[in-house]
Coordinates of C-alpha atoms (C1' of nucleotides) in Angstrom, one line a residue:
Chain A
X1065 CA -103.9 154.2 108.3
X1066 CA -107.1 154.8 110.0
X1067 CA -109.0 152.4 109.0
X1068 CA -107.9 151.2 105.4
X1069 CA -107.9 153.2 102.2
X1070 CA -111.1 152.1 101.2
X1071 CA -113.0 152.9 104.2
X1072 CA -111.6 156.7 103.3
X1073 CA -112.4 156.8 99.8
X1074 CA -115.5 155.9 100.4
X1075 CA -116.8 158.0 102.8
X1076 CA -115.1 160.8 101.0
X1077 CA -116.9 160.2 98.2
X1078 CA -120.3 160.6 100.2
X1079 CA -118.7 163.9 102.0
X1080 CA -118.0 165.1 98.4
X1081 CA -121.3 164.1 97.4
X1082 CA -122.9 165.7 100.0
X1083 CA -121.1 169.0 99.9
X1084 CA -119.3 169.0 96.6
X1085 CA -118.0 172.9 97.5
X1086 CA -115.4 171.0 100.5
X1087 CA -111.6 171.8 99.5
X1088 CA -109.1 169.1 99.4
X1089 CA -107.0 170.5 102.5
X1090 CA -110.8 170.6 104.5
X1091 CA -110.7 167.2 103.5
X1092 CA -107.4 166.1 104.6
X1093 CA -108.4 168.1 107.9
X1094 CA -111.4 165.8 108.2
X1095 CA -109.8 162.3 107.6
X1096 CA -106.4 163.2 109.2
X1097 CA -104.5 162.9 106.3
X1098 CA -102.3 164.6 104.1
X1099 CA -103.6 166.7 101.0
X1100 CA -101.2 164.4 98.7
X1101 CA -103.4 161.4 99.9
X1102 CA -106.6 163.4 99.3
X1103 CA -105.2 164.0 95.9
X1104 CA -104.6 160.4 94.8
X1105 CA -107.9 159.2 96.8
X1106 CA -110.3 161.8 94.4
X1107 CA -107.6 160.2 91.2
X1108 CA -108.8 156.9 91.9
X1109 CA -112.1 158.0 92.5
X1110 CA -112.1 160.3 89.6
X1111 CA -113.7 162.6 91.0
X1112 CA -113.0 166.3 89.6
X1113 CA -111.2 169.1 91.5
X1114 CA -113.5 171.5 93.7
X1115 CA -113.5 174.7 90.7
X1116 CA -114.7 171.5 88.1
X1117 CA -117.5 170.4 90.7
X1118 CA -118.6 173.7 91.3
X1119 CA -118.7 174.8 87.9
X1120 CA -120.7 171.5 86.7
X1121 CA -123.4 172.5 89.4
X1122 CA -123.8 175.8 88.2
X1123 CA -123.6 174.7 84.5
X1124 CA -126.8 172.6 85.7
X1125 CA -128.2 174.9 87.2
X1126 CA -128.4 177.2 84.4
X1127 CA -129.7 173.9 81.9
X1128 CA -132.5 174.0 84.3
X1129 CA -133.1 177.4 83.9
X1130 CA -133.6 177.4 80.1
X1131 CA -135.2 174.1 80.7
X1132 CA -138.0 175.3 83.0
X1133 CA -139.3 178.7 81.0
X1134 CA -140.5 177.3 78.1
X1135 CA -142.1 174.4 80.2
X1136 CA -144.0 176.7 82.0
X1137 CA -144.7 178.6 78.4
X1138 CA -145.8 175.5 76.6
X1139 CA -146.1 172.3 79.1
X1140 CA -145.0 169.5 77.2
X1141 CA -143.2 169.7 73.4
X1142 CA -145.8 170.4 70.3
X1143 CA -144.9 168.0 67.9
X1144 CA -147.9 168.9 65.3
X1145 CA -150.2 171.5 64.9
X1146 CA -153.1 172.2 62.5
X1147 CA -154.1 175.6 64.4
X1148 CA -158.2 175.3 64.6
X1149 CA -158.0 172.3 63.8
X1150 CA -155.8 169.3 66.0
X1151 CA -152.2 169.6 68.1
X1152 CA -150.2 166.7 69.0
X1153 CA -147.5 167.0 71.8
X1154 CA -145.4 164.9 74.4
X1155 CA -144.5 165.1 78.0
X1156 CA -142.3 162.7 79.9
X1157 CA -143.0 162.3 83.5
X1158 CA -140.0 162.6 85.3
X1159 CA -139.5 162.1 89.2
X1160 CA -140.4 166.3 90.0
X1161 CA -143.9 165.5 88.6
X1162 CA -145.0 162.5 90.5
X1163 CA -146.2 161.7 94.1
X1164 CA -142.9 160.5 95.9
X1165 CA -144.7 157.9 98.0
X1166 CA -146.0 156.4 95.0
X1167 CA -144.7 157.6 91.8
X1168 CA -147.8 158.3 90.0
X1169 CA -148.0 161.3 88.2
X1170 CA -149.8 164.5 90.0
X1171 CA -153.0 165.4 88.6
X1172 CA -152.3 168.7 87.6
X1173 CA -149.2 168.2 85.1
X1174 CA -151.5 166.2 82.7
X1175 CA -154.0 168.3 83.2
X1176 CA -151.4 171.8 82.7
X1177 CA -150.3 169.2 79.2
X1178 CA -153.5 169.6 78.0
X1179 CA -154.8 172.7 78.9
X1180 CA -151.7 174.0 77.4
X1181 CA -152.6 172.2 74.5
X1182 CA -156.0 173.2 74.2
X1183 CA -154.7 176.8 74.7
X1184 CA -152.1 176.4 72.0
X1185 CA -154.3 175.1 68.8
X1186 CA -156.4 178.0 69.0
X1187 CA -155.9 180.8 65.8
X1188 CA -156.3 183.5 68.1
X1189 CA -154.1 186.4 70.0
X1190 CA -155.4 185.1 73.5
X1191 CA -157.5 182.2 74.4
X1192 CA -157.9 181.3 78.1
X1193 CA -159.9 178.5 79.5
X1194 CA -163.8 179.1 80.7
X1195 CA -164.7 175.2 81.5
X1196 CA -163.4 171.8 81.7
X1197 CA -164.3 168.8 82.3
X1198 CA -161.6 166.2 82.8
X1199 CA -161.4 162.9 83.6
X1200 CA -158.1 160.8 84.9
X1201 CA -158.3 157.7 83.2
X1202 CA -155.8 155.5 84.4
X1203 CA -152.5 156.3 86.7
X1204 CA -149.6 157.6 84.7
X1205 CA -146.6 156.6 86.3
X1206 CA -143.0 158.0 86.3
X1207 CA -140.6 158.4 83.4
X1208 CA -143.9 157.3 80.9
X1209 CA -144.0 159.3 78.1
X1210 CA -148.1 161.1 77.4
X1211 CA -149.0 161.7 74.5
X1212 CA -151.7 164.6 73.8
X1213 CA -153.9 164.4 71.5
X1214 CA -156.1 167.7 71.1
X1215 CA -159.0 168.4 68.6
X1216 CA -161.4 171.3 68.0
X1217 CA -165.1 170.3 67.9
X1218 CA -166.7 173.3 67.6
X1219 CA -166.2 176.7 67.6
X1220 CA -168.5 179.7 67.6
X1221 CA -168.7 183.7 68.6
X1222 CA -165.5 183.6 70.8
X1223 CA -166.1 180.7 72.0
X1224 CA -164.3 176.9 70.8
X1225 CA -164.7 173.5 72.2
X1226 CA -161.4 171.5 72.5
X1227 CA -161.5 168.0 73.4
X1228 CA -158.1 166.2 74.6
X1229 CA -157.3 162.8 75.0
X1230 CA -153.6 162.0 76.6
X1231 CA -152.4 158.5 76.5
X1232 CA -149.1 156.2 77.7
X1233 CA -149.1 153.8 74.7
X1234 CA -152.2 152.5 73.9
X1235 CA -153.6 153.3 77.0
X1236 CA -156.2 156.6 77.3
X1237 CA -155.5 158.0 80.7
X1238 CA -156.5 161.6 80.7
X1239 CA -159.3 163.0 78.9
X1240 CA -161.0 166.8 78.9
X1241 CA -163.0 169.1 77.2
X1242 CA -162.3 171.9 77.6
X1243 CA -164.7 175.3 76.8
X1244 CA -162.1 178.2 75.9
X1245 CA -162.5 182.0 74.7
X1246 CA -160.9 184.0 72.8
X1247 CA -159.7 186.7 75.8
X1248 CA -161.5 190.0 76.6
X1249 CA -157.9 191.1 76.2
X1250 CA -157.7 192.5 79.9
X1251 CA -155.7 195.8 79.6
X1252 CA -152.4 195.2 79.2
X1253 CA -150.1 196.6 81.9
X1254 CA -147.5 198.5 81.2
X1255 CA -144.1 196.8 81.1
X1256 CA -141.6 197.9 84.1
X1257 CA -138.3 199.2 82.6
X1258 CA -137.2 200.1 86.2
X1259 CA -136.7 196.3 87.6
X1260 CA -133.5 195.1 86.7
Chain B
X1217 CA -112.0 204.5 72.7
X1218 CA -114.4 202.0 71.0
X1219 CA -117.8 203.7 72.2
X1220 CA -117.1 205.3 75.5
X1221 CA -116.4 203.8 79.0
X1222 CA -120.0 204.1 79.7
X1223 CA -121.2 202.3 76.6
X1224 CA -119.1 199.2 77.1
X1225 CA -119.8 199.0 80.5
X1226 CA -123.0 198.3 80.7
X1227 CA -122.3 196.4 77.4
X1228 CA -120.2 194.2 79.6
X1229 CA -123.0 194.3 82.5
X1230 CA -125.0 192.6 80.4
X1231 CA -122.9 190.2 78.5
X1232 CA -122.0 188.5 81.5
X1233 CA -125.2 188.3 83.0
X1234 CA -126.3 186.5 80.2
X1235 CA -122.7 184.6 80.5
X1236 CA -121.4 184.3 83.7
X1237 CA -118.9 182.2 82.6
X1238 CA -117.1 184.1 80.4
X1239 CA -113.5 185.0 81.4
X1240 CA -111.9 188.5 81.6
X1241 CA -109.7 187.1 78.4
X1242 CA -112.6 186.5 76.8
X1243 CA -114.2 189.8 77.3
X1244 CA -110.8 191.9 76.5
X1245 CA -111.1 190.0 73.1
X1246 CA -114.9 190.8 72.4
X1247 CA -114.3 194.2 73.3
X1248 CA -111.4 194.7 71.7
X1249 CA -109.6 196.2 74.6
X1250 CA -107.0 195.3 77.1
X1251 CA -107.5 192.5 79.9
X1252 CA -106.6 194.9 82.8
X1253 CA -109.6 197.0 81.7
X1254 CA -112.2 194.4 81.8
X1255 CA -110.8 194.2 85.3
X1256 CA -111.1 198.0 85.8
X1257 CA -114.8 197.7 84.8
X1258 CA -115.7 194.8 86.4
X1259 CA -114.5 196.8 90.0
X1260 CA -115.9 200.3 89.0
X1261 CA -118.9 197.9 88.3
X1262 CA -118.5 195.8 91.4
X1263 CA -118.8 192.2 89.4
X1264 CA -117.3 189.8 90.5
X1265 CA -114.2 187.2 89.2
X1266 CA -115.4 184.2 87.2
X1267 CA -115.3 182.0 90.1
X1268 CA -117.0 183.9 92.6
X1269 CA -120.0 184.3 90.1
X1270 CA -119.8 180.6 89.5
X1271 CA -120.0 179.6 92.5
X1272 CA -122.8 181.7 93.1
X1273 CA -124.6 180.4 90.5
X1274 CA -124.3 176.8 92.0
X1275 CA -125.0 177.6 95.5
X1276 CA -128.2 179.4 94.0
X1277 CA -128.9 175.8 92.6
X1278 CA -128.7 173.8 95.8
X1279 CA -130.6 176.2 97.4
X1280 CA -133.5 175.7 94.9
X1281 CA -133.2 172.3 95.1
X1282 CA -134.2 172.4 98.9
X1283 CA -136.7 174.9 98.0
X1284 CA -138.0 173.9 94.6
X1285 CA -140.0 170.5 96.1
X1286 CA -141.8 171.6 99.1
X1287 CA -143.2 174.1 96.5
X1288 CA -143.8 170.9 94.2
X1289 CA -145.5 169.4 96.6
X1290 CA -148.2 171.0 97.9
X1291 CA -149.0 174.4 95.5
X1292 CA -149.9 177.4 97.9
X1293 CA -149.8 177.3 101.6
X1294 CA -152.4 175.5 103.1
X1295 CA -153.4 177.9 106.2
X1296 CA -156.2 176.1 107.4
X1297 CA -156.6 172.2 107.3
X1298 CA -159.5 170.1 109.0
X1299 CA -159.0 166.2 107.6
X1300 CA -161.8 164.7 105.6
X1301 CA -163.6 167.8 106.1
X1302 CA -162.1 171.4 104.8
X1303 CA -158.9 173.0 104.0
X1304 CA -158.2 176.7 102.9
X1305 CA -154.6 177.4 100.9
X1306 CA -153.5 181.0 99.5
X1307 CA -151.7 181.4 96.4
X1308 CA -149.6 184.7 95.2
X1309 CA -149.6 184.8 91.4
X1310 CA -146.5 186.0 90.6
X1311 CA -145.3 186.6 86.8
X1312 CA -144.3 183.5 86.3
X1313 CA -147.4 182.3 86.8
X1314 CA -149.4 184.6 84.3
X1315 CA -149.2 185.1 81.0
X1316 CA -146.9 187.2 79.1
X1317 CA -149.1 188.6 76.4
X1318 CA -151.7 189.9 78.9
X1319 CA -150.8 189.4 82.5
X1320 CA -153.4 186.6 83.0
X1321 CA -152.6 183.4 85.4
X1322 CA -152.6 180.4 83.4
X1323 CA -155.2 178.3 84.2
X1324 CA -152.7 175.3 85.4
X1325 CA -152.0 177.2 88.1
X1326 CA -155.5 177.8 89.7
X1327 CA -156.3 174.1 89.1
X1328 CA -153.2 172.7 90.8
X1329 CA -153.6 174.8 93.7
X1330 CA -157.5 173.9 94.1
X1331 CA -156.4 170.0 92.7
X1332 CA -153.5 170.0 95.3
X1333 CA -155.8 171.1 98.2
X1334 CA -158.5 168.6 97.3
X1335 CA -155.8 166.0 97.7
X1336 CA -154.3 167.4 101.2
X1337 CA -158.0 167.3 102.5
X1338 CA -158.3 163.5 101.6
X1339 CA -157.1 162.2 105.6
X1340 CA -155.3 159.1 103.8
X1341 CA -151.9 157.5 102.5
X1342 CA -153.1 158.0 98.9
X1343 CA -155.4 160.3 97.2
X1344 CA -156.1 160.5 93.4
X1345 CA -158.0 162.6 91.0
X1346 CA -160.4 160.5 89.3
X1347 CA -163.4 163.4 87.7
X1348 CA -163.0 167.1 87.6
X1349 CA -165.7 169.4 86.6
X1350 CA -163.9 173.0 86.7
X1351 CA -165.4 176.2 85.4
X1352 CA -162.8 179.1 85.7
X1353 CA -164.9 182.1 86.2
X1354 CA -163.2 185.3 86.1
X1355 CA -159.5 185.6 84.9
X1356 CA -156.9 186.2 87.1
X1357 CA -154.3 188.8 87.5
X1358 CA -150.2 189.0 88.3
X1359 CA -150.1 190.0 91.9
X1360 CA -153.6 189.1 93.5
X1361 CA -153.9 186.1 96.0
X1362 CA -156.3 183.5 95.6
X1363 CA -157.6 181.8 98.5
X1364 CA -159.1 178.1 98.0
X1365 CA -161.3 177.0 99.7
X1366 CA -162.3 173.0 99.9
X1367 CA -165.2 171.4 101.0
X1368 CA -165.3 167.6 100.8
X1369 CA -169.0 166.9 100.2
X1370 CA -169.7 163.5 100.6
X1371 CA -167.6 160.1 100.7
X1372 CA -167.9 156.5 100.4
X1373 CA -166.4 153.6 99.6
X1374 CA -163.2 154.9 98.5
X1375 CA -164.5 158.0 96.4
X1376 CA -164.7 161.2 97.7
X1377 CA -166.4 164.4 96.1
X1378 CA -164.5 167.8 97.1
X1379 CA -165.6 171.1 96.2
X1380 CA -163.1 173.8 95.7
X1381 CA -163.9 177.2 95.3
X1382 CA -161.0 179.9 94.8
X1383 CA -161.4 183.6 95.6
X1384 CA -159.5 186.7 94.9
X1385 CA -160.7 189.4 97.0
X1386 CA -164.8 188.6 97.1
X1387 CA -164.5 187.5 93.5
X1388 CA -164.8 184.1 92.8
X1389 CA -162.4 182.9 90.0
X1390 CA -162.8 179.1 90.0
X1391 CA -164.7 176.6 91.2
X1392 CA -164.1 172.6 90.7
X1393 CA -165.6 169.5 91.8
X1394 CA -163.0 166.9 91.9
X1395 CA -163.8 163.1 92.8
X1396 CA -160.7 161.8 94.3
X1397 CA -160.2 158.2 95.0
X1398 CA -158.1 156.8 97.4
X1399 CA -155.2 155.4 95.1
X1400 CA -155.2 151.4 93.9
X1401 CA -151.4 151.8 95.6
X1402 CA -149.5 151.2 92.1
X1403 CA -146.8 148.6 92.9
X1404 CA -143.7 150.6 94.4
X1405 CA -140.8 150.5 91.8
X1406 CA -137.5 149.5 93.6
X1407 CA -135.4 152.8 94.2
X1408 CA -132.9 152.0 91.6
X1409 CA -129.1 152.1 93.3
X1410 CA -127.3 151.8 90.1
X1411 CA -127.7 155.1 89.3
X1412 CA -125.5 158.1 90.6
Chain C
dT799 C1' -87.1 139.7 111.8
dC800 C1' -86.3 141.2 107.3
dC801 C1' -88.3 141.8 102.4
dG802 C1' -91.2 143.5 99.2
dA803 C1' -95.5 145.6 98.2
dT804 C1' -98.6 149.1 99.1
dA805 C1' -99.8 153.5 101.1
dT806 C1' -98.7 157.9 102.5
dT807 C1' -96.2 162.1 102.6
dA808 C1' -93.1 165.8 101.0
dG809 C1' -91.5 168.9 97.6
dG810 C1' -90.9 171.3 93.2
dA811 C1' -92.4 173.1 88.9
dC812 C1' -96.4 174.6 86.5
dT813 C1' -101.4 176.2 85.6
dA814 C1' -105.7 179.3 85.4
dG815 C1' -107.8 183.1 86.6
dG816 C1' -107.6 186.0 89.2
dT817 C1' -106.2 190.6 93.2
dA818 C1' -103.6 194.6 94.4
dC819 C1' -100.5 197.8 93.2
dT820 C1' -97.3 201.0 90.5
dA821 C1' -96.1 203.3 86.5
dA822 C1' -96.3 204.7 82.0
dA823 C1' -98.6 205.8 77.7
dA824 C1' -102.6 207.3 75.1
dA825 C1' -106.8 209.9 74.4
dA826 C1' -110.1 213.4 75.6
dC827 C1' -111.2 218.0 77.1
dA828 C1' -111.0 222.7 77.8
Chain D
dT1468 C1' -101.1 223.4 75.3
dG1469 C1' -101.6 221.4 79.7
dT1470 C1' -104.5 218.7 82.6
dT1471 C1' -107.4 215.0 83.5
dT1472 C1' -109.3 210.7 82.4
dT1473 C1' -108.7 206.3 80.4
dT1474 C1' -106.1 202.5 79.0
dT1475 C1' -102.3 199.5 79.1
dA1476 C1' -98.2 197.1 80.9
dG1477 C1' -95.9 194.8 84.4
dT1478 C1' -94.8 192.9 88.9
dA1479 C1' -95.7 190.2 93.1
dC1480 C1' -99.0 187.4 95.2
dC1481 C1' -103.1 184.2 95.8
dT1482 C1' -105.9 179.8 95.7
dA1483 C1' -106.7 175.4 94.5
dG1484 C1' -105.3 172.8 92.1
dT1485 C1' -102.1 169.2 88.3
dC1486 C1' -98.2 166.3 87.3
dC1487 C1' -94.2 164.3 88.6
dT1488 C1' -90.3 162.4 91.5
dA1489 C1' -88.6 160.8 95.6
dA1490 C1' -88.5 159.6 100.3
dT1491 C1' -90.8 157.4 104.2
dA1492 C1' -94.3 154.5 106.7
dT1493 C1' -96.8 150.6 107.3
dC1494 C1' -98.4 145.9 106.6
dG1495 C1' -98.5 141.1 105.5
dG1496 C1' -96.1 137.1 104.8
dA1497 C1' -91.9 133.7 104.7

DNA sequence: TCCGATATTAGGACTAGGTACTAAAAAACA
DNA sequence: TGTTTTTTAGTACCTAGTCCTAATATCGGA
C-alpha cells in the first residue's frame, strides 16, 4: 500500500477527471498497482470504463452543437410573438456569458437578446439594424433568467422603431430602441456545393 | 443490389456523419445488407470504426473547450492596445457570423467586438457598459475584416465615454459611443464546491 | 506472535465492436 | 457463357473492458 486506498482513489479520480481518455493499465502504471485494483478503485468510485467516458464527452459535445446554432440564429427562446406588433422571449445567463472575475453578465449577450428580438418581430424577409440606443440598466448576474420584452412603436417606408425592455424579475436592466430596415437585400451569393 | 455500391455509399457517408455513433450492425440493418459490407465500404471509404470516430468527436470537444473562452472573452484580436487611451481589434466574419438568408453579419457581432474593445481600453479591474448610442452604417459581409477602432474621449469620476468606430476596408460600418463605468464590484458569489 | 479483517492480485470466462484475412457464393456485364 | 465485381460467411485476433472466484498480502489489535 502506498499510501492507503483512499489517498489512491482519490487522486485517481482527479487524474480521471483531468484526462478522462487514461486506460486502466496507464493507470495501474501510474499508481504502481495492479489493473484488478484499478478496477475495484473506479467500482467504488463509480466511475465508468474509459469507451463510457469517452463516449459521454462526445455525446456532450454534440448537445452543444445543436445547442449553440440556433442560439446564434435566435439569441434567447421566443416565447410569444405578435409579428409587427410585440415578441416576448427568455435567456438564462449561464457561466459562458458573464465576466469570470465578477460574474455579471457581458454587455453584448443582452444586447445580441434584444437585437435578436427586435430583428425577429418584424413581418419582413430581411430586417437588419440601422441605430440603437441602449442603455444597461442594472447588472444582470449569472444563472438569472432576462426576460425581453420587445414592441414596435412605429413603422414607416422601410423603416420600424422597436423598443426593448429586458428585465431579471421585476427589475428593468436593459433597455434599447432600436431603428431597423427592412434590407436592401444585398445580392445573394451563390451557395458553394463544392465545400463538403 | 439495393441501388448500386455507389449509391449506398455515399448514402452511408452521410448517415454517419450525421450519426457518428451508429454501429456497423446498425447500418447492415438500415441498408439491408450484410455487416461485412458496411465494413467493406467504410475502408473503400476510409471511415473510421465507431470508436475511433467517437473519440474524435470528444477530443474535438476538449479542444474547443480550451479554445471556445479566450474567444469568449475578448471578441476579435486586439492588435493594438494603449490603456485609458486607444485600442484597435480585427474581426474576420466568418459564416457563422452572418446571416443565412443574405450573407449579412448580424449586428451582435459588430457591437460585441466594438463593446468588448471599449471594455479592454478601460485600464481597470472592472469595466461596465452603462449607455450605448450605436448607429450601424453600412452592412456587413461574410469574409471582410472589420478593424475597430476605440477612442476613450473623456473620463471622470468613474464614467468613461469611448468611441468606437469599425472599418471594413475605408468603409465605415459602425460607430458607437459607449459610457462604461467602472463596475460597483457585485458581491463575489462563493465558487460552489458541491457541484461536479 | 497469531487471528481476522481488509486490501490486493491473479486468473478464467465472457462482451462489444471491431481488424485482417481467406474463401465461397451471387450478381452484373459483355 | 465466362469473367469480373460485389457481397456474404467464417475464422482468428484485438482492446478494454465486466463479472466472478480464489489466492495472497498486509495491517491492526489482543
Amino acid at each position: 500500500m502506498r499510501r492507503s486506498k483512499k489517498e489512491r482513489q482519490e487522486r485517481l479520480n482527479q487524474t480521471i477527471r483531468e484526462n478522462p481518455f487514461v486506460t486502466d493499465e496507464e493507470l495501474a502504471q501510474e499508481f504502481g498497482v495492479s489493473v484488478q485494483t484499478i478496477r475495484l478503485d473506479r467500482m467504488e468510485l463509480s466511475i465508468p470504463e474509459l469507451r463510457e467516458r469517452i463516449k459521454y464527452v462526445a455525446e456532450k459535445n454534440m448537445q452543444d452543437e445543436v445547442r449553440s446554432l440556433p442560439i446564434e440564429e435566435v439569441i434567447g427562446d421566443i416565447i410569444d410573438i405578435e409579428l409587427d406588433k410585440s415578441a416576448i422571449s427568455i435567456f438564462d445567463v449561464k457561466k459562458e456569458h458573464v465576466f469570470k472575475r465578477n460574474g455579471i453578465a457581458r454587455g453584448h449577450h443582452l444586447f445580441a437578446q434584444a437585437n435578436s428580438l427586435a430583428v425577429a418581430v418584424i413581418n419582413d424577409e430581411m430586417a437588419l439594424t440601422g441605430k440603437a440606443d441602449i442603455r444597461f440598466t442594472q447588472p444582470v448576474k449569472e444563472n438569472s433568467r432576462v426576460i425581453a420584452k420587445a414592441k414596435v412603436i412605429r413603422s414607416q417606408k422601410g423603416r420600424t422603431i422597436v423598443e426593448v425592455s429586458s428585465f431579471v424579475g421585476s427589475d428593468l436592466v436593459f433597455r434599447g430602441e432600436f431603428s431597423m430596415f427592412r434590407a436592401p437585400s444585398a445580392e445573394k451569393e451563390e451557395i458553394d456545393e463544392t465545400r463538403n
